[in-house]
mmCIF file of C-alpha atoms in Angstrom:
data_model
loop_
_atom_site.group_PDB
_atom_site.id
_atom_site.type_symbol
_atom_site.label_atom_id
_atom_site.label_comp_id
_atom_site.label_asym_id
_atom_site.label_seq_id
_atom_site.Cartn_x
_atom_site.Cartn_y
_atom_site.Cartn_z
ATOM 1 C CA MET A 64 113.501 75.140 80.460
ATOM 2 C CA LEU A 65 112.133 74.079 76.794
ATOM 3 C CA LYS A 66 110.037 71.275 78.300
ATOM 4 C CA VAL A 67 108.379 73.825 80.698
ATOM 5 C CA PHE A 68 107.448 75.911 78.496
ATOM 6 C CA SER A 69 106.507 73.580 75.497
ATOM 7 C CA ARG A 70 104.087 72.097 78.331
ATOM 8 C CA VAL A 71 102.966 75.425 79.642
ATOM 9 C CA LEU A 72 101.978 76.169 75.726
ATOM 10 C CA ASP A 73 100.207 72.746 75.588
ATOM 11 C CA GLU A 74 97.975 73.730 78.561
ATOM 12 C CA ASP A 75 97.000 77.327 77.556
ATOM 13 C CA ALA A 76 96.070 76.033 74.168
ATOM 14 C CA ALA A 77 93.711 73.475 75.576
ATOM 15 C CA ALA A 78 92.386 75.700 78.168
ATOM 16 C CA GLY A 79 91.397 77.622 74.780
ATOM 17 C CA LYS A 80 93.837 80.687 75.677
ATOM 18 C CA THR A 81 95.226 82.692 72.473
ATOM 19 C CA PRO A 82 98.124 82.274 71.736
ATOM 20 C CA PRO A 83 100.921 84.411 72.605
ATOM 21 C CA GLN A 84 102.070 87.401 70.499
ATOM 22 C CA ARG A 85 104.723 88.803 72.372
ATOM 23 C CA ILE A 86 107.215 87.237 74.159
ATOM 24 C CA LEU A 87 110.979 88.458 75.450
ATOM 25 C CA ASP A 88 114.136 86.194 75.458
ATOM 26 C CA ALA A 89 115.846 88.274 78.526
ATOM 27 C CA GLY A 90 119.357 86.784 77.804
ATOM 28 C CA CYS A 91 119.275 85.268 74.687
ATOM 29 C CA GLY A 92 123.137 83.928 74.306
ATOM 30 C CA VAL A 93 123.208 82.612 70.859
ATOM 31 C CA GLY A 94 119.552 82.572 70.568
ATOM 32 C CA VAL A 95 117.916 78.459 71.237
ATOM 33 C CA ILE A 96 115.103 79.719 73.483
ATOM 34 C CA GLY A 97 113.958 82.417 71.165
ATOM 35 C CA ILE A 98 114.233 80.434 68.109
ATOM 36 C CA CYS A 99 112.408 77.699 69.765
ATOM 37 C CA ALA A 100 110.011 80.508 70.542
ATOM 38 C CA ALA A 101 109.287 81.334 67.196
ATOM 39 C CA GLY A 102 109.442 77.771 65.832
ATOM 40 C CA ALA A 103 106.538 76.632 68.294
ATOM 41 C CA ILE A 104 103.881 79.290 68.020
ATOM 42 C CA SER A 105 104.694 80.812 64.031
ATOM 43 C CA ALA A 106 102.744 78.350 62.897
ATOM 44 C CA VAL A 107 99.284 79.007 65.607
ATOM 45 C CA ALA A 108 100.119 82.726 65.731
ATOM 46 C CA PRO A 109 101.883 83.970 62.024
ATOM 47 C CA GLN A 110 101.822 87.632 63.897
ATOM 48 C CA VAL A 111 104.629 86.351 66.901
ATOM 49 C CA TYR A 112 107.197 89.204 67.830
ATOM 50 C CA ILE A 113 110.296 87.980 69.960
ATOM 51 C CA ARG A 114 112.662 90.398 71.326
ATOM 52 C CA ALA A 115 115.576 88.603 72.054
ATOM 53 C CA GLN A 116 118.047 90.439 74.376
ATOM 54 C CA ASP A 117 121.853 90.136 75.776
ATOM 55 C CA ARG A 118 124.556 92.571 77.271
ATOM 56 C CA ASP A 119 127.329 91.211 74.522
ATOM 57 C CA GLU A 120 126.557 92.743 71.267
ATOM 58 C CA LEU A 121 128.504 89.287 69.482
ATOM 59 C CA ALA A 122 125.887 87.382 71.759
ATOM 60 C CA ARG A 123 123.254 89.741 69.239
ATOM 61 C CA LEU A 124 124.982 88.548 65.780
ATOM 62 C CA VAL A 125 124.909 85.027 66.867
ATOM 63 C CA THR A 126 121.780 84.603 67.608
ATOM 64 C CA LEU A 127 120.517 86.461 64.486
ATOM 65 C CA HIS A 128 122.846 84.150 62.675
ATOM 66 C CA ASN A 129 120.714 81.097 63.862
ATOM 67 C CA ALA A 130 117.726 82.877 63.007
ATOM 68 C CA ALA A 131 117.880 83.117 59.933
ATOM 69 C CA LYS A 132 120.150 79.716 59.765
ATOM 70 C CA ASN A 133 116.826 78.357 61.219
ATOM 71 C CA GLY A 134 114.173 80.074 58.656
ATOM 72 C CA ILE A 135 112.617 82.724 61.346
ATOM 73 C CA PRO A 136 111.897 85.800 59.583
ATOM 74 C CA ALA A 137 113.221 88.784 60.536
ATOM 75 C CA SER A 138 109.684 90.548 61.213
ATOM 76 C CA ALA A 139 108.952 87.486 64.051
ATOM 77 C CA LEU A 140 112.690 88.129 66.151
ATOM 78 C CA GLU A 141 114.956 91.066 66.468
ATOM 79 C CA ALA A 142 117.970 90.827 68.492
ATOM 80 C CA HIS A 143 119.319 94.070 71.103
ATOM 81 C CA THR A 144 121.978 94.422 72.816
ATOM 82 C CA GLU A 145 120.412 96.050 76.140
ATOM 83 C CA PRO A 146 120.201 95.202 79.761
ATOM 84 C CA LEU A 147 117.793 92.347 81.117
ATOM 85 C CA LEU A 148 114.243 93.758 80.622
ATOM 86 C CA ALA A 149 115.086 96.598 79.063
ATOM 87 C CA GLY A 150 112.582 97.178 75.410
ATOM 88 C CA PRO A 151 109.105 99.187 75.055
ATOM 89 C CA GLY A 152 105.903 97.188 75.833
ATOM 90 C CA ARG A 153 104.516 94.589 77.698
ATOM 91 C CA TRP A 154 104.781 90.677 77.065
ATOM 92 C CA ASP A 155 102.540 87.858 76.934
ATOM 93 C CA TYR A 156 105.884 85.588 78.153
ATOM 94 C CA ILE A 157 109.121 86.039 79.217
ATOM 95 C CA LEU A 158 111.278 83.396 79.346
ATOM 96 C CA SER A 159 115.186 83.091 80.636
ATOM 97 C CA ASN A 160 117.845 81.672 81.617
ATOM 98 C CA ILE A 161 119.195 84.318 83.711
ATOM 99 C CA PRO A 162 122.965 84.226 83.806
ATOM 100 C CA ALA A 163 123.570 83.220 87.589
ATOM 101 C CA LYS A 164 126.542 85.691 87.763
ATOM 102 C CA ALA A 165 124.459 88.786 87.184
ATOM 103 C CA GLY A 166 125.129 90.032 90.519
ATOM 104 C CA MET A 167 122.998 89.322 93.470
ATOM 105 C CA PRO A 168 121.158 92.911 93.511
ATOM 106 C CA VAL A 169 120.256 92.654 89.927
ATOM 107 C CA LEU A 170 118.842 88.658 89.875
ATOM 108 C CA GLU A 171 116.871 89.763 92.955
ATOM 109 C CA ASP A 172 115.543 92.877 91.145
ATOM 110 C CA PHE A 173 114.472 90.797 88.052
ATOM 111 C CA VAL A 174 111.344 88.872 89.285
ATOM 112 C CA ARG A 175 110.143 92.100 90.608
ATOM 113 C CA ARG A 176 110.244 93.893 87.353
ATOM 114 C CA SER A 177 109.835 90.313 85.116
ATOM 115 C CA ALA A 178 106.314 90.671 87.103
ATOM 116 C CA GLY A 179 105.624 94.229 85.740
ATOM 117 C CA LEU A 180 105.805 93.916 82.562
ATOM 118 C CA LEU A 181 103.494 91.049 81.868
ATOM 119 C CA ASN A 182 100.141 91.269 80.158
ATOM 120 C CA PRO A 183 97.108 89.940 81.975
ATOM 121 C CA ASP A 184 97.206 86.067 81.829
ATOM 122 C CA GLY A 185 100.830 86.529 80.851
ATOM 123 C CA LYS A 186 103.809 84.520 82.436
ATOM 124 C CA VAL A 187 107.705 84.030 83.018
ATOM 125 C CA ILE A 188 109.601 81.144 82.578
ATOM 126 C CA LEU A 189 112.703 81.531 84.629
ATOM 127 C CA VAL A 190 115.678 78.370 84.456
ATOM 128 C CA VAL A 191 118.224 78.995 87.434
ATOM 129 C CA VAL A 192 120.920 76.937 89.120
ATOM 130 C CA HIS A 193 119.892 75.034 92.380
ATOM 131 C CA THR A 194 122.138 77.304 94.301
ATOM 132 C CA LEU A 195 119.896 80.273 93.480
ATOM 133 C CA ALA A 196 116.675 78.572 93.888
ATOM 134 C CA ASP A 197 115.949 78.990 97.441
ATOM 135 C CA LEU A 198 116.618 83.206 96.403
ATOM 136 C CA PHE A 199 113.754 83.127 93.303
ATOM 137 C CA ARG A 200 111.633 80.965 95.251
ATOM 138 C CA GLU A 201 111.798 83.664 98.069
ATOM 139 C CA GLN A 202 111.696 86.538 95.833
ATOM 140 C CA ILE A 203 108.525 85.476 93.696
ATOM 141 C CA THR A 204 106.510 84.358 96.577
ATOM 142 C CA ALA A 205 106.703 87.772 97.419
ATOM 143 C CA SER A 206 106.195 89.713 94.064
ATOM 144 C CA ALA A 207 104.223 87.658 91.848
ATOM 145 C CA GLU A 208 102.178 84.442 91.723
ATOM 146 C CA LEU A 209 104.174 80.984 91.568
ATOM 147 C CA VAL A 210 102.513 78.679 89.000
ATOM 148 C CA LEU A 211 105.055 76.010 88.594
ATOM 149 C CA GLU A 212 108.091 74.983 90.097
ATOM 150 C CA GLN A 213 110.383 72.433 88.021
ATOM 151 C CA LYS A 214 113.575 70.794 89.718
ATOM 152 C CA GLY A 215 115.995 69.120 87.148
ATOM 153 C CA SER A 216 119.345 67.657 87.197
ATOM 154 C CA GLY A 217 121.467 70.758 88.003
ATOM 155 C CA HIS A 218 118.731 73.598 87.613
ATOM 156 C CA ASN A 219 114.782 74.668 88.955
ATOM 157 C CA VAL A 220 112.834 75.891 86.822
ATOM 158 C CA PHE A 221 109.844 78.858 87.626
ATOM 159 C CA VAL A 222 106.538 79.733 86.414
ATOM 160 C CA TYR A 223 105.124 82.791 87.397
ATOM 161 C CA THR A 224 102.292 85.340 86.460
ATOM 162 C CA GLY A 225 101.557 89.307 87.561
ATOM 163 C CA THR A 226 102.523 91.266 90.350
ATOM 164 C CA LYS A 227 101.113 91.289 93.907
ATOM 165 C CA ASN A 228 101.816 94.622 94.158
ATOM 166 C CA LYS A 229 99.542 96.998 92.661
ATOM 167 C CA GLU A 230 102.447 100.288 92.244
ATOM 168 C CA GLN A 231 104.640 98.471 89.160
ATOM 169 C CA ARG A 232 107.739 100.057 88.878
ATOM 170 C CA THR A 233 108.377 102.619 85.940
ATOM 171 C CA GLU A 234 111.534 103.753 84.266
ATOM 172 C CA ASP A 235 112.597 107.137 83.530
ATOM 173 C CA LYS A 236 113.752 106.923 79.314
ATOM 174 C CA GLY A 237 115.869 110.247 79.487
ATOM 175 C CA ALA A 238 117.644 109.050 82.604
ATOM 176 C CA VAL A 239 121.173 108.466 82.286
ATOM 177 C CA PHE A 240 122.342 104.221 83.100
ATOM 178 C CA LEU A 241 122.641 104.410 86.681
ATOM 179 C CA GLU A 242 119.582 106.573 87.472
ATOM 180 C CA ARG A 243 117.138 104.491 85.527
ATOM 181 C CA TYR A 244 119.277 100.537 86.923
ATOM 182 C CA SER A 245 120.215 101.577 90.316
ATOM 183 C CA PHE A 246 119.943 98.371 91.448
ATOM 184 C CA TYR A 247 123.415 97.595 89.024
ATOM 185 C CA ALA A 248 125.731 99.969 90.894
ATOM 186 C CA ARG A 249 128.292 97.572 92.935
ATOM 187 C CA ALA A 250 130.990 99.687 94.266
ATOM 188 C CA VAL A 251 133.679 102.766 94.353
ATOM 189 C CA ALA A 252 137.107 101.463 93.008
ATOM 190 C CA THR A 253 139.849 103.647 92.930
ATOM 191 C CA SER A 254 143.409 103.103 91.864
ATOM 192 C CA VAL A 255 147.049 105.842 90.687
ATOM 193 C CA ILE A 256 147.766 104.482 87.085
ATOM 194 C CA GLU A 257 151.312 106.812 86.477
ATOM 195 C CA LYS A 258 150.599 108.959 89.146
ATOM 196 C CA ILE A 259 147.368 110.048 87.804
ATOM 197 C CA PRO A 260 144.568 109.309 90.324
ATOM 198 C CA VAL A 261 141.796 107.248 89.018
ATOM 199 C CA SER A 262 138.305 107.197 90.383
ATOM 200 C CA ILE A 263 135.590 104.616 89.086
ATOM 201 C CA GLU A 264 131.864 103.592 89.943
ATOM 202 C CA THR A 265 131.496 99.763 89.380
ATOM 203 C CA ILE A 266 128.753 97.729 88.047
ATOM 204 C CA HIS A 267 127.647 94.429 88.154
ATOM 205 C CA GLY A 268 127.650 92.412 84.934
ATOM 206 C CA ALA A 269 130.533 94.535 83.397
ATOM 207 C CA GLY A 270 134.254 92.961 82.688
ATOM 208 C CA GLY A 271 137.186 94.344 84.587
ATOM 209 C CA PHE A 272 138.470 94.374 88.059
ATOM 210 C CA ASP A 273 138.129 96.818 91.246
ATOM 211 C CA GLU A 274 141.838 98.057 90.341
ATOM 212 C CA PRO A 275 143.523 98.421 86.889
ATOM 213 C CA GLY A 276 144.943 95.009 85.384
ATOM 214 C CA GLY A 277 147.986 94.665 83.465
ATOM 215 C CA ALA A 278 146.859 95.502 79.831
ATOM 216 C CA VAL A 279 145.996 98.677 81.240
ATOM 217 C CA LEU A 280 149.052 99.506 83.397
ATOM 218 C CA ALA A 281 151.166 98.593 79.903
ATOM 219 C CA MET A 282 149.062 100.626 77.873
ATOM 220 C CA ALA A 283 149.148 103.649 80.248
ATOM 221 C CA LYS A 284 152.810 103.292 80.760
ATOM 222 C CA LEU A 285 153.698 103.580 77.319
ATOM 223 C CA ILE A 286 151.313 106.318 76.360
ATOM 224 C CA THR A 287 153.973 108.398 79.173
ATOM 225 C CA ARG A 288 156.902 107.180 77.907
ATOM 226 C CA ILE A 289 155.756 108.106 74.389
ATOM 227 C CA GLY A 290 154.828 111.449 75.682
ATOM 228 C CA LEU A 291 152.456 114.178 74.256
ATOM 229 C CA GLU A 292 153.800 115.668 71.563
ATOM 230 C CA LYS A 293 154.185 112.422 69.489
ATOM 231 C CA LEU A 294 150.432 111.993 70.014
ATOM 232 C CA ALA A 295 148.938 113.896 68.244
ATOM 233 C CA ILE A 296 144.950 114.483 69.120
ATOM 234 C CA ASP A 297 144.153 117.737 68.100
ATOM 235 C CA ASN A 298 142.485 116.598 64.470
ATOM 236 C CA GLY A 299 140.053 114.271 65.643
ATOM 237 C CA PRO A 300 138.041 112.116 68.479
ATOM 238 C CA LEU A 301 139.646 109.870 70.498
ATOM 239 C CA LEU A 302 138.081 105.966 70.096
ATOM 240 C CA VAL A 303 139.307 103.442 73.117
ATOM 241 C CA HIS A 304 137.912 99.719 72.310
ATOM 242 C CA GLU A 305 137.078 97.160 74.863
ATOM 243 C CA PRO A 306 137.212 99.961 77.999
ATOM 244 C CA ASP A 307 136.001 97.517 80.730
ATOM 245 C CA GLN A 308 134.495 100.239 83.464
ATOM 246 C CA GLY A 309 136.728 102.767 82.331
ATOM 247 C CA PHE A 310 140.268 102.638 84.249
ATOM 248 C CA PHE A 311 141.844 102.925 81.086
ATOM 249 C CA PRO A 312 139.828 105.915 79.338
ATOM 250 C CA CYS A 313 139.425 107.554 82.487
ATOM 251 C CA PHE A 314 143.481 107.463 82.833
ATOM 252 C CA LEU A 315 143.664 108.825 79.370
ATOM 253 C CA LEU A 316 141.528 111.529 79.555
ATOM 254 C CA GLN A 317 142.842 112.781 82.634
ATOM 255 C CA TYR A 318 146.285 112.126 80.881
ATOM 256 C CA PHE A 319 145.359 115.038 78.036
ATOM 257 C CA THR A 320 143.651 117.134 79.976
ATOM 258 C CA THR A 321 146.273 117.600 82.748
ATOM 259 C CA ASN A 322 148.520 118.626 79.726
ATOM 260 C CA GLN A 323 145.607 121.382 78.466
ATOM 261 C CA HIS A 324 143.851 118.827 75.692
ATOM 262 C CA GLU A 325 140.176 118.368 76.369
ATOM 263 C CA PRO A 326 139.978 115.620 73.379
ATOM 264 C CA SER A 327 136.144 113.789 72.390
ATOM 265 C CA LEU A 328 135.925 110.228 73.630
ATOM 266 C CA ILE A 329 133.861 107.797 72.262
ATOM 267 C CA LEU A 330 133.920 104.016 73.530
ATOM 268 C CA SER A 331 133.243 100.741 72.082
ATOM 269 C CA GLY A 332 133.030 97.043 73.256
ATOM 270 C CA ARG A 333 130.992 93.891 73.049
ATOM 271 C CA ASN A 334 128.940 94.542 76.412
ATOM 272 C CA ILE A 335 126.475 97.121 76.643
ATOM 273 C CA LEU A 336 126.878 97.159 80.640
ATOM 274 C CA GLY A 337 130.635 97.846 80.261
ATOM 275 C CA LEU A 338 129.931 100.769 77.923
ATOM 276 C CA GLU A 339 127.891 102.312 80.062
ATOM 277 C CA ALA A 340 129.642 101.712 83.341
ATOM 278 C CA ALA A 341 132.794 103.553 81.359
ATOM 279 C CA ARG A 342 130.333 106.257 80.160
ATOM 280 C CA HIS A 343 129.009 107.113 83.136
ATOM 281 C CA ASN A 344 132.994 107.125 84.810
ATOM 282 C CA THR A 345 134.366 108.936 82.309
ATOM 283 C CA GLY A 346 131.579 111.466 80.320
ATOM 284 C CA ALA A 347 131.951 109.632 77.157
ATOM 285 C CA ALA A 348 130.677 111.322 73.982
ATOM 286 C CA ALA A 349 129.192 108.263 72.609
ATOM 287 C CA ILE A 350 128.983 104.521 73.054
ATOM 288 C CA VAL A 351 128.746 101.913 70.176
ATOM 289 C CA PRO A 352 128.776 98.131 70.497
ATOM 290 C CA VAL A 353 130.501 96.591 68.056
ATOM 291 C CA ALA A 354 131.690 92.752 68.038
ATOM 292 C CA ASP A 355 135.113 94.058 67.047
ATOM 293 C CA LEU A 356 136.450 97.195 64.650
ATOM 294 C CA GLN A 357 136.341 95.281 61.410
ATOM 295 C CA LEU A 358 132.505 94.610 62.081
ATOM 296 C CA GLY A 359 131.940 98.134 63.277
ATOM 297 C CA LYS A 360 133.715 100.111 60.724
ATOM 298 C CA THR A 361 130.490 102.040 59.617
ATOM 299 C CA ALA A 362 129.203 102.671 63.197
ATOM 300 C CA LEU A 363 132.347 104.055 64.503
ATOM 301 C CA LEU A 364 132.456 106.566 61.849
ATOM 302 C CA GLU A 365 128.777 107.740 62.299
ATOM 303 C CA ALA A 366 129.655 108.118 65.890
ATOM 304 C CA ALA A 367 132.436 110.491 65.207
ATOM 305 C CA GLY A 368 130.166 112.240 62.233
ATOM 306 C CA GLY A 369 131.678 110.851 59.518
ATOM 307 C CA GLN A 370 135.520 111.608 60.349
ATOM 308 C CA PRO A 371 138.595 109.512 61.712
ATOM 309 C CA TYR A 372 140.018 109.373 64.802
ATOM 310 C CA ALA A 373 143.543 110.770 65.780
ATOM 311 C CA LEU A 374 144.202 108.091 68.731
ATOM 312 C CA ILE A 375 142.509 104.239 68.942
ATOM 313 C CA ALA A 376 143.827 102.529 71.958
ATOM 314 C CA ALA A 377 142.116 99.256 71.790
ATOM 315 C CA PHE A 378 142.185 95.871 74.179
ATOM 316 C CA PRO A 379 141.042 93.668 71.935
ATOM 317 C CA GLU A 380 139.175 90.290 72.881
ATOM 318 C CA LEU A 381 139.856 87.425 70.639
ATOM 319 C CA LEU A 382 138.238 84.519 70.439
ATOM 320 C CA PRO A 383 139.848 81.048 70.622
ATOM 321 C CA GLN A 384 141.878 80.353 67.856
ATOM 322 C CA SER A 385 141.353 76.829 68.613
ATOM 323 C CA SER A 386 137.559 77.478 67.852
ATOM 324 C CA LEU A 387 137.380 79.524 64.389
ATOM 325 C CA PRO A 388 138.345 77.719 61.094
ATOM 326 C CA LYS A 389 142.031 77.763 60.507
ATOM 327 C CA GLU A 390 141.553 80.292 57.357
ATOM 328 C CA VAL A 391 140.403 83.395 59.497
ATOM 329 C CA ASP A 392 143.045 85.874 61.112
ATOM 330 C CA GLN A 393 141.596 87.602 63.822
ATOM 331 C CA LEU A 394 145.082 89.704 64.452
ATOM 332 C CA ALA A 395 144.962 90.339 60.266
ATOM 333 C CA ALA A 396 141.687 91.551 60.456
ATOM 334 C CA LEU A 397 142.435 93.770 63.041
ATOM 335 C CA TRP A 398 144.966 95.352 60.754
ATOM 336 C CA ASP A 399 142.401 95.632 58.352
ATOM 337 C CA ALA A 400 140.518 97.359 59.773
ATOM 338 C CA LEU A 401 142.142 100.338 61.218
ATOM 339 C CA PRO A 402 143.012 102.403 57.948
ATOM 340 C CA PRO A 403 139.368 103.990 57.561
ATOM 341 C CA LEU A 404 139.517 104.763 60.941
ATOM 342 C CA LEU A 405 142.743 106.714 61.418
ATOM 343 C CA VAL A 406 143.562 109.839 60.730
ATOM 344 C CA THR A 407 147.358 110.192 58.752
ATOM 345 C CA ASN A 408 149.419 110.330 61.447
ATOM 346 C CA GLY A 409 146.750 108.944 63.398
ATOM 347 C CA ILE A 410 148.226 106.944 66.835
ATOM 348 C CA PHE A 411 146.491 103.482 67.541
ATOM 349 C CA LEU A 412 147.441 101.565 70.890
ATOM 350 C CA VAL A 413 146.967 97.493 71.453
ATOM 351 C CA ALA A 414 147.146 95.331 74.429
ATOM 352 C CA PHE A 415 147.598 91.507 74.360
ATOM 353 C CA GLY A 416 148.706 88.406 76.012
ATOM 354 C CA SER A 417 152.159 88.402 75.331
ATOM 355 C CA SER A 418 152.206 85.765 72.665
ATOM 356 C CA ASP A 419 149.127 87.659 70.810
ATOM 357 C CA ALA A 420 151.015 90.749 70.827
ATOM 358 C CA GLU A 421 154.212 89.140 69.135
ATOM 359 C CA ARG A 422 152.020 87.881 66.252
ATOM 360 C CA PHE A 423 150.035 91.097 65.819
ATOM 361 C CA ASP A 424 153.534 93.019 65.732
ATOM 362 C CA ARG A 425 154.644 90.170 63.014
ATOM 363 C CA ARG A 426 151.731 91.713 60.620
ATOM 364 C CA LYS A 427 152.219 94.991 60.736
ATOM 365 C CA PRO A 428 151.260 95.948 57.479
ATOM 366 C CA PRO A 429 152.838 98.916 55.255
ATOM 367 C CA GLY A 430 151.811 102.419 56.008
ATOM 368 C CA PHE A 431 151.887 101.714 59.652
ATOM 369 C CA THR A 432 155.573 102.616 62.123
ATOM 370 C CA ARG A 433 155.804 101.234 65.144
ATOM 371 C CA LEU A 434 156.517 103.733 67.960
ATOM 372 C CA GLY A 435 157.295 101.639 71.016
ATOM 373 C CA SER A 436 156.709 98.517 73.593
ATOM 374 C CA ILE A 437 156.251 97.867 76.705
ATOM 375 C CA LYS A 438 155.950 93.989 78.632
ATOM 376 C CA ARG A 439 154.391 94.084 81.681
ATOM 377 C CA ASP A 440 152.571 90.895 83.644
ATOM 378 C CA GLY A 441 152.560 89.223 80.825
ATOM 379 C CA PHE A 442 150.762 91.580 78.390
ATOM 380 C CA ARG A 443 152.039 93.953 75.838
ATOM 381 C CA ALA A 444 151.225 97.185 74.972
ATOM 382 C CA LEU A 445 152.007 98.367 71.448
ATOM 383 C CA ALA A 446 151.739 101.932 69.637
ATOM 384 C CA TYR A 447 152.379 102.268 66.058
ATOM 385 C CA ARG A 448 151.660 105.737 63.945
ATOM 386 C CA TYR A 449 149.243 105.358 60.794
ATOM 387 C CA CYS A 450 151.076 107.424 57.652
#
């Protein structure tokens, strides 16, 4: 893709065209494409602005880190946790190494929307795996003007401009997620969790399955075993961290509502699409994209109006320890994040794979009392009271 991008830049410069000022890196990952674009263009267009976007909050943070490491100023590159092609304005270039697993309706919609978001003479440069090449070629020739197709060993790069259809789609900025991005809708999934029926609408690009996983089932069983009388929820909101698409928070709300409680719910996690799905399914008061609870402490307290939480239920996504420096202890960092987030006598629920759960429990610091533990299908759920 970068070879084609360089070629297109050179051709535009040779034709005397104004250097691009606004570039969208759609699905930025760790920021390679946007950073390369900034480095290539800033010398001839010092006012270049690049918006890097990814559904993963961790990707946003890493993109900003890598941009700074490569000397790209914040004025030249911003990173956002958002769906593909979100954001204001139109673009001179849209660059995307589009994720093949985004979901077929999302992939098909990408061409139509991207072509409609270009400035005059703007271009989309898109790289896809060979297995998707025929699909994208068909979509491009139907909705836009195909300028170039370059075949590589495992990928095809497409360059296209404009839109053949004068009626360009617009977004209702006040609409809820699935009204604005209806093509993300995937299926309705139903299940019974601890005798409570739960139904959710799933979307493309979000984690989780069409039925609750072992961690969710273990956590739900632990909650019902502990019982409502030990779960103090009257003095603060609830937080569910990494809710996938909503099975567990839906169960949690129904469990408390059945027992004549109506707590306020806030959702947090890395994947903005999963958070939007879970908010759609639960009616949560707020969603907060955070890479983990430690990094997200300030934002989580702000979302709750400055007050700590009565109950936090977390399904942490641990990074492979082999990829981290030896001094990094993710489990200890999770414990460190909790005191400012929990009210006195608040409850912390967490589910891991069994081996991680054992290591986490061994690191329990003073001030936390274990209330219970349940193993199920290779997962272990733990409950603690913060004193």
